[in-house]
Coordinates of C-alpha atoms and ligand atoms in Angstrom, one line a residue:
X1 CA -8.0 18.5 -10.8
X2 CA -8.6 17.6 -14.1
X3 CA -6.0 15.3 -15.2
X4 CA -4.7 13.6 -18.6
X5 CA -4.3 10.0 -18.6
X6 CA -2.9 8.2 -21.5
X7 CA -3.0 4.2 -21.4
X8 CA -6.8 5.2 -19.9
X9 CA -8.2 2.2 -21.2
X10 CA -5.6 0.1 -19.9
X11 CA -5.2 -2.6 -16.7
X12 CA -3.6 -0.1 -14.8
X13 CA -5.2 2.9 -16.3
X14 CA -8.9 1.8 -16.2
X15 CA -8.4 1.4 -12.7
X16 CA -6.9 5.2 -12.2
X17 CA -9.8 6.2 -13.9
X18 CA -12.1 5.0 -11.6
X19 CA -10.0 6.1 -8.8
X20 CA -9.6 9.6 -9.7
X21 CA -13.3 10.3 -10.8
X22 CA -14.7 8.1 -7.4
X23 CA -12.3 11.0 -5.3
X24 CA -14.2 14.1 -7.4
X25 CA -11.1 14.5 -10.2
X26 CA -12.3 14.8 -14.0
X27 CA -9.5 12.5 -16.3
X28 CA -9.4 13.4 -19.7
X29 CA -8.3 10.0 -21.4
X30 CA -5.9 9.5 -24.7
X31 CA -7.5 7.0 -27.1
X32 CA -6.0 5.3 -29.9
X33 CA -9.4 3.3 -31.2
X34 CA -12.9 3.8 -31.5
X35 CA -12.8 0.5 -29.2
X36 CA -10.8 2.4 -26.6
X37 CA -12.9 5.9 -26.2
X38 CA -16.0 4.3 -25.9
X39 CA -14.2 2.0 -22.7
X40 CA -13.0 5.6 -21.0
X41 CA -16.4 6.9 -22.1
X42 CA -18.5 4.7 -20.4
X43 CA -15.9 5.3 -17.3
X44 CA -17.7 8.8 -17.0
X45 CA -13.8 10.3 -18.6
X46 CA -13.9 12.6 -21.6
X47 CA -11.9 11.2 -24.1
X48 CA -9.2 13.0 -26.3
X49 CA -8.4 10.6 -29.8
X50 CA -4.8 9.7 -30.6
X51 CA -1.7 7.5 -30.4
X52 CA 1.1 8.3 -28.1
X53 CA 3.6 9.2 -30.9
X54 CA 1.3 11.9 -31.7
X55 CA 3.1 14.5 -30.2
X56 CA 0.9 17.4 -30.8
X57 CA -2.0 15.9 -29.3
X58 CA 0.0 15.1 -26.4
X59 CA 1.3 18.7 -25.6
X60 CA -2.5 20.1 -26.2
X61 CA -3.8 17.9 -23.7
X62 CA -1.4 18.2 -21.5
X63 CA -1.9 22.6 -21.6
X64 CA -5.5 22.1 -20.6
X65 CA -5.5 19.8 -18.0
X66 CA -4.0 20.4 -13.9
X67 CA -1.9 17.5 -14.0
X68 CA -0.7 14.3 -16.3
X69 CA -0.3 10.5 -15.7
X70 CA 1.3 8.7 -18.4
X71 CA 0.5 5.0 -18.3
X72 CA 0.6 4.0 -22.3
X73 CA 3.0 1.7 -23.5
X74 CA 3.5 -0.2 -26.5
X75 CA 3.6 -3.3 -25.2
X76 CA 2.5 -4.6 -29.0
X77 CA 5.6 -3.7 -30.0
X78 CA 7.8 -4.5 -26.8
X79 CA 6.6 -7.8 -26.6
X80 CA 6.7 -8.6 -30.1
X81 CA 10.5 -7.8 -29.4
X82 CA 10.9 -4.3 -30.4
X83 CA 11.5 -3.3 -26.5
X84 CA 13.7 0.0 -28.6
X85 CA 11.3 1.0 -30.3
X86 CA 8.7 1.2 -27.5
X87 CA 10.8 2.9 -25.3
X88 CA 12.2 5.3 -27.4
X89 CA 8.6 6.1 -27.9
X90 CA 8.1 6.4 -24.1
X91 CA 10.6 8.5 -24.0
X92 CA 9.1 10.7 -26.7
X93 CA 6.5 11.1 -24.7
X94 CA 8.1 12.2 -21.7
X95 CA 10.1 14.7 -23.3
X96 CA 7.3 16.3 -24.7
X97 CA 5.0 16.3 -21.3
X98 CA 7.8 18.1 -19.7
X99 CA 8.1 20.8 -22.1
X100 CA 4.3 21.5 -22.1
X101 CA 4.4 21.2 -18.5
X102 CA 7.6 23.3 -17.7
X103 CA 7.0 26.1 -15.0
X104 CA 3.8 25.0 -14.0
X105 CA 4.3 22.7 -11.1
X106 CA 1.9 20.6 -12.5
X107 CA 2.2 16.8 -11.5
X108 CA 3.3 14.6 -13.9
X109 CA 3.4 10.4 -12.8
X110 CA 5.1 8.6 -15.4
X111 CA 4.7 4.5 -15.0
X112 CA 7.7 2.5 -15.1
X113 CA 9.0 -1.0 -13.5
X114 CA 10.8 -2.7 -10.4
X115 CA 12.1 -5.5 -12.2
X116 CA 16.0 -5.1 -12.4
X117 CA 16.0 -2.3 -10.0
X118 CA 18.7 -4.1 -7.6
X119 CA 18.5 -7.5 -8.5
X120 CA 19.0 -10.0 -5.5
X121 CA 18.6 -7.2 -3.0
X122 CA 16.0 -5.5 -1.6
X123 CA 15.3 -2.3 -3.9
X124 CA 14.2 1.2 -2.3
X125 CA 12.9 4.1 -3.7
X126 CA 16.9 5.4 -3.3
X127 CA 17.9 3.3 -6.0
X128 CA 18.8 4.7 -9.1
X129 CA 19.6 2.3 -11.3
X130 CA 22.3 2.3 -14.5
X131 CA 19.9 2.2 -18.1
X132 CA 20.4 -1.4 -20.0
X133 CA 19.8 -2.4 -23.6
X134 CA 16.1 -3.0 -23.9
X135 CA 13.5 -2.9 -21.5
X136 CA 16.2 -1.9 -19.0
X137 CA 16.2 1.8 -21.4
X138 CA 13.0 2.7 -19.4
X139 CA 15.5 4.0 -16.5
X140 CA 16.4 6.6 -18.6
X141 CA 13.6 7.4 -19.7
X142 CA 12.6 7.7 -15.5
X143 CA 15.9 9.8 -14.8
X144 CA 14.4 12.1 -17.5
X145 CA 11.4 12.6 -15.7
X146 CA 13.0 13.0 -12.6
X147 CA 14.8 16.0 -13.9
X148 CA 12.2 17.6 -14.7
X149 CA 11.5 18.2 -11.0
X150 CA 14.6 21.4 -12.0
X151 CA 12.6 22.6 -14.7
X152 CA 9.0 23.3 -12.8
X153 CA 7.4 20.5 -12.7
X154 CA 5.6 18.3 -10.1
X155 CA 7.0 15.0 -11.6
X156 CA 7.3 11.4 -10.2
X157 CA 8.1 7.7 -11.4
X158 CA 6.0 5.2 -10.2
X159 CA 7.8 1.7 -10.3
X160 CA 5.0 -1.2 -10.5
X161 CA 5.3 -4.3 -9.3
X162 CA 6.1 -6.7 -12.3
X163 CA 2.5 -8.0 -11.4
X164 CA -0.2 -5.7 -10.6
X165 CA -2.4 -8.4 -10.3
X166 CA -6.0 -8.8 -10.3
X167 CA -9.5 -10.2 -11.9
X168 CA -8.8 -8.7 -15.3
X169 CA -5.3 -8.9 -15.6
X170 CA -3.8 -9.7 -18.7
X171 CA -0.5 -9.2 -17.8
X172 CA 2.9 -11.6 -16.8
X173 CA 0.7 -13.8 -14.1
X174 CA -1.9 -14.0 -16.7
X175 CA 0.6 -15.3 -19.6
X176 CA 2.6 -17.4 -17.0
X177 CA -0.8 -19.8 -16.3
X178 CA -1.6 -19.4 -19.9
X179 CA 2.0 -21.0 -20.5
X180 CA 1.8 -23.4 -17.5
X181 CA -1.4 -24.9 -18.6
X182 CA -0.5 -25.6 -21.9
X183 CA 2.7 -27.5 -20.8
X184 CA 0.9 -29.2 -18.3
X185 CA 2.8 -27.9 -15.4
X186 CA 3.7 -24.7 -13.1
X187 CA 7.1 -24.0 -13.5
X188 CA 9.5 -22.0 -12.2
X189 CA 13.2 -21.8 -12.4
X190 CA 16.2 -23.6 -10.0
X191 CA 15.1 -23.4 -6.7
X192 CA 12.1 -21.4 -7.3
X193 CA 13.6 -19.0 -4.4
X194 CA 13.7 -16.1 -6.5
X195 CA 11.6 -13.3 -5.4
X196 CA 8.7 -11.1 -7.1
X197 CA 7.2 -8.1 -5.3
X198 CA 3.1 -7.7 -5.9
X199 CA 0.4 -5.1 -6.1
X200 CA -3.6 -5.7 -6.1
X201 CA -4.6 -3.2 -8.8
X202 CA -6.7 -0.9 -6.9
X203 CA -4.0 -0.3 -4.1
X204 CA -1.8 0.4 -7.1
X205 CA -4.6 2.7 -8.7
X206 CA -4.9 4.5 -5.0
X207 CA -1.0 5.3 -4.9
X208 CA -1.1 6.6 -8.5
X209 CA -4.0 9.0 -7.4
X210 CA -2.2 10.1 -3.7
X211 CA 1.1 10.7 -5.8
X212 CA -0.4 12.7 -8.3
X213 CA -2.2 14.6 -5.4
X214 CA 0.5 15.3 -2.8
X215 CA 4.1 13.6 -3.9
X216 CA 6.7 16.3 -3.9
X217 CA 8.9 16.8 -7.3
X218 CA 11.2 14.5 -8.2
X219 CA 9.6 11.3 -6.1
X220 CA 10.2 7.6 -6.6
X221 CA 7.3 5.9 -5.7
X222 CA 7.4 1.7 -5.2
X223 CA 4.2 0.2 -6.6
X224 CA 4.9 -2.8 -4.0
X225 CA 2.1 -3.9 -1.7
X226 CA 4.2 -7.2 -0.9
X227 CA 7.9 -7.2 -0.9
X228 CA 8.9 -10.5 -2.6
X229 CA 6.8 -13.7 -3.0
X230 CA 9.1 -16.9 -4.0
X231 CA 8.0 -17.3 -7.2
X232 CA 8.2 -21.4 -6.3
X233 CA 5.5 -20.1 -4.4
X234 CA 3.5 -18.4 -7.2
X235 CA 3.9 -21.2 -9.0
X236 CA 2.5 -23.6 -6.4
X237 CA -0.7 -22.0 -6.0
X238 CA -1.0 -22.0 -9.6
X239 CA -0.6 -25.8 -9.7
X240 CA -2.9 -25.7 -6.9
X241 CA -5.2 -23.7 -8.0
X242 CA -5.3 -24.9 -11.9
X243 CA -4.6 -28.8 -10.5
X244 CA -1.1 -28.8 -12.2
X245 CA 2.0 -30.4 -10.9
X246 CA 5.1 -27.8 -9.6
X247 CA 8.0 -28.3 -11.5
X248 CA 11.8 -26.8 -11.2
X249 CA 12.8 -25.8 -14.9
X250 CA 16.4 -25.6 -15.8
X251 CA 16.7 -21.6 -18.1
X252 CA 16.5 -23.8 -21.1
X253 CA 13.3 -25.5 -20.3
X254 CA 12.0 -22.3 -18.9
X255 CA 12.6 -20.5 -22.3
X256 CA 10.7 -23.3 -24.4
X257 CA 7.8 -22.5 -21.7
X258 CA 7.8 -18.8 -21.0
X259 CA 9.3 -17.4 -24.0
X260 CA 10.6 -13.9 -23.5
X261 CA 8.6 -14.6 -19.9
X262 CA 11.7 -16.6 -19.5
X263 CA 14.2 -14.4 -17.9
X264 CA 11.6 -12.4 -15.5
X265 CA 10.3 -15.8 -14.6
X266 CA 13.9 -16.1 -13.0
X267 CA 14.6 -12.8 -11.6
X268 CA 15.3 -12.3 -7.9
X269 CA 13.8 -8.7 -7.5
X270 CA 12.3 -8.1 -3.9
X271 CA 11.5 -4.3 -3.9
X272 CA 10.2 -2.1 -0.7
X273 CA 7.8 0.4 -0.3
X274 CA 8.3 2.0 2.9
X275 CA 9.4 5.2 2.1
X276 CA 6.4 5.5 -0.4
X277 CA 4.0 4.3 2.6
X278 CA 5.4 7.1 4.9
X279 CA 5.9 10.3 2.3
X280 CA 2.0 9.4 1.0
X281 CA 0.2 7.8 4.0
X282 CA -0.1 4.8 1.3
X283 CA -1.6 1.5 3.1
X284 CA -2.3 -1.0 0.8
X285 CA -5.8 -3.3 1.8
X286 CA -6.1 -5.3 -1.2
X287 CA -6.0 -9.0 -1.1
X288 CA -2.2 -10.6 -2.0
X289 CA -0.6 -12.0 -5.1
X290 CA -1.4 -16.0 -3.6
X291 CA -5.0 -15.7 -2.0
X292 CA -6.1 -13.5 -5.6
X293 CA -4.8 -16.9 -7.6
X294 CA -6.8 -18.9 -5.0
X295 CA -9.7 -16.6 -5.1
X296 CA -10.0 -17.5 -9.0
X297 CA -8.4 -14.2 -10.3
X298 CA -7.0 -15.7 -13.4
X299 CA -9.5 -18.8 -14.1
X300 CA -10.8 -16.7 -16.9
X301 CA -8.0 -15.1 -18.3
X302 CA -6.2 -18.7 -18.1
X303 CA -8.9 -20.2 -20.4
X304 CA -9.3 -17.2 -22.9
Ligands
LIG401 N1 0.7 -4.4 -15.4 C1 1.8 -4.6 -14.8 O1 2.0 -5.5 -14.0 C2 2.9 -3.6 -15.0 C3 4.2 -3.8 -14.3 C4 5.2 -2.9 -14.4 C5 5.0 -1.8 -15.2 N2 3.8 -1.6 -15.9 C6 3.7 -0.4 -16.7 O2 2.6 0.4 -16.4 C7 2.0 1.0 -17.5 C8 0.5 0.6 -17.7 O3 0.5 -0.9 -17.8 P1 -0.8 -1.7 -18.1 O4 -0.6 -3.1 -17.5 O5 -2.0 -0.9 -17.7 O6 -0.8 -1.9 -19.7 P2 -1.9 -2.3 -20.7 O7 -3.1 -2.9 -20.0 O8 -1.2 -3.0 -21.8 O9 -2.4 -0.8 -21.2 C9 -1.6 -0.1 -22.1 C10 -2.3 1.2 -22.4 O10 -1.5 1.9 -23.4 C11 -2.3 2.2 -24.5 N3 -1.5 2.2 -25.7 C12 -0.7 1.2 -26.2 N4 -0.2 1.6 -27.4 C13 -0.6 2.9 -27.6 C14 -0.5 3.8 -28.7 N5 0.3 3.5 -29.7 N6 -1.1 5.0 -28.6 C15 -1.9 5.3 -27.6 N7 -2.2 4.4 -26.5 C16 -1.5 3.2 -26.6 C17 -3.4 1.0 -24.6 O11 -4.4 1.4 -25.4 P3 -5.5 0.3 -25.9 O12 -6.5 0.1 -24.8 O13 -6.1 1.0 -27.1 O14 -4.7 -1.0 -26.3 C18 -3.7 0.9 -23.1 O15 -4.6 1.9 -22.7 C19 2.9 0.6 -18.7 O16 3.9 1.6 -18.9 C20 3.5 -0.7 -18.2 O17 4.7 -1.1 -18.9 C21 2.8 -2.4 -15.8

């Protein structure tokens, strides 16, 4: 297949990439930057120049290619608090890909999140949850993809993990030791019994790649190679690793250290994958969220 990726020169995305190409797929890959086509050059992708909100460029691309992942986000914006903005843009983007794509029973993975799926239960790939204001507006933006399955077209959410970890990572686990080692300690919040699901990048990178290859329309696919880690227990092998103390943060205290980190820092979101293991023959090899800290998976990114 030859398949448009936006967000190709991404954490996620680089690593789809690599995945597709290494398993005889060509990617064509959006760009914003100069910085950013020569990265999905050098990958061996053609690249295609533009922002997501560029519309046009997005239904073009998506014409001449077999099939469409959608991993952009503008996480600029999100994080600088603007999570509206960013997903309305998401959802932009969406609605576009399915018009260009409608009929063709073309795949189309769009990328969204298990945080706040069914928190303080275990969530399945059943679980549809209600939208929220927010970063919580990205379930919408998944129902809409879903629908399209009516309308023609091979499409699928793929809920990460809220750390798809990995040497290269500049994502939550990466900010959380940033934060930590500036305040001089791992922290987590209450009990630190909360739970986090986990991916390794390339297992997430291989599920992207059998779900655009084989998922049936309209699948919900869990981006969760471990089902909930205590985060006490993330935060432990930080301090371990980064020869911090552990300390129990009361949400105020957790605020002045994580920031907008804060409040995922203290969610209790265990997530399974086992319907996405048995619909894709998914079995995920990489090394877990603990022994990746230990094996020095964020020693660089903590000191950049
Ligand atoms: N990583 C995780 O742990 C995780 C967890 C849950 C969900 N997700 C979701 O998975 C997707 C991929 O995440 P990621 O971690 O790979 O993110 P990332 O490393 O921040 O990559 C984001 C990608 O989007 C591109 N992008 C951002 N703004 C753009 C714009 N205005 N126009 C065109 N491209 C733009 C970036 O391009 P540049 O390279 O030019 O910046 C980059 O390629 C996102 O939807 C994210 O929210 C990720």
């Amino acid at each position: 297949m030859r398949v448009f990726v936006t967000g190709a020169s991404g954490w996620i995305g680089s690593h789809v990439v690599a995945e597709l190409l290494a398993n005889g797929h060509q990617v064509l890959g959006l760009a914003r930057s100069e910085a950013s086509g020569e990265t999905i050059a050098a990958a061996g992708a053609e690249v295609r120049r533009g922002e997501v909100t560029d519309l046009d460029v997005l239904r073009d691309a998506a014409a001449e290619c077999d099939g469409v992942i959608h991993l952009a986000f503008r996480h600029d914006v999100a994080f600088a608090g603007d999570f509206e903005t960013a997903v309305a843009c998401d959802r932009a983007a969406i609605e576009t890909f399915g018009e260009a794509l409608s009929g063709t029973n073309k795949p189309f993975a769009i990328a969204s999140g298990l945080a706040g799926i069914r928190t303080g239960q275990l969530a399945t790939e059943d679980d549809r949850p209600e939208p929220t204001p927010g970063p919580g507006g990205r379930v919408t933006n998944e129902r809409i993809a879903l629908a399209l399955a009516d309308r023609g077209v091979r499409s699928m959410s793929v809920r990460f993990a809220p750390t798809v970890h990995g040497t290269g990572d500049h994502g939550f686990i990466a900010l959380i030791v940033a934060a930590d080692r500036e305040h001089g300690t791992a922290g987590y919040v209450g009990d630190g019994e909360n739970r986090w699901p986990a991916v390794h990048v390339s297992d997430a990178a291989r599920l992207v790649r059998l779900g655009i290859e084989g998922a049936p329309a309209g699948s919900v696919l869990h981006a969760a190679a471990e089902e909930g880690i205590a985060f006490g227990e993330i935060a432990e092998a930080i301090g371990r690793q980064f020869e911090l103390p552990t300390t129990s943060l009361s949400a105020e205290e957790a605020g002045a250290q994580f920031g907008f980190l804060a409040r995922f820092v203290a969610m209790d979101i265990p997530a399974s994958s086992e319907h996405t293991r048995e619909l894709l023959g998914w079995a995920p090899t990489a090394l877990g969220l603990i022994p990746d800290i230990e094996a020095g998976a964020y020693d660089l990114a903590a000191v950049a």
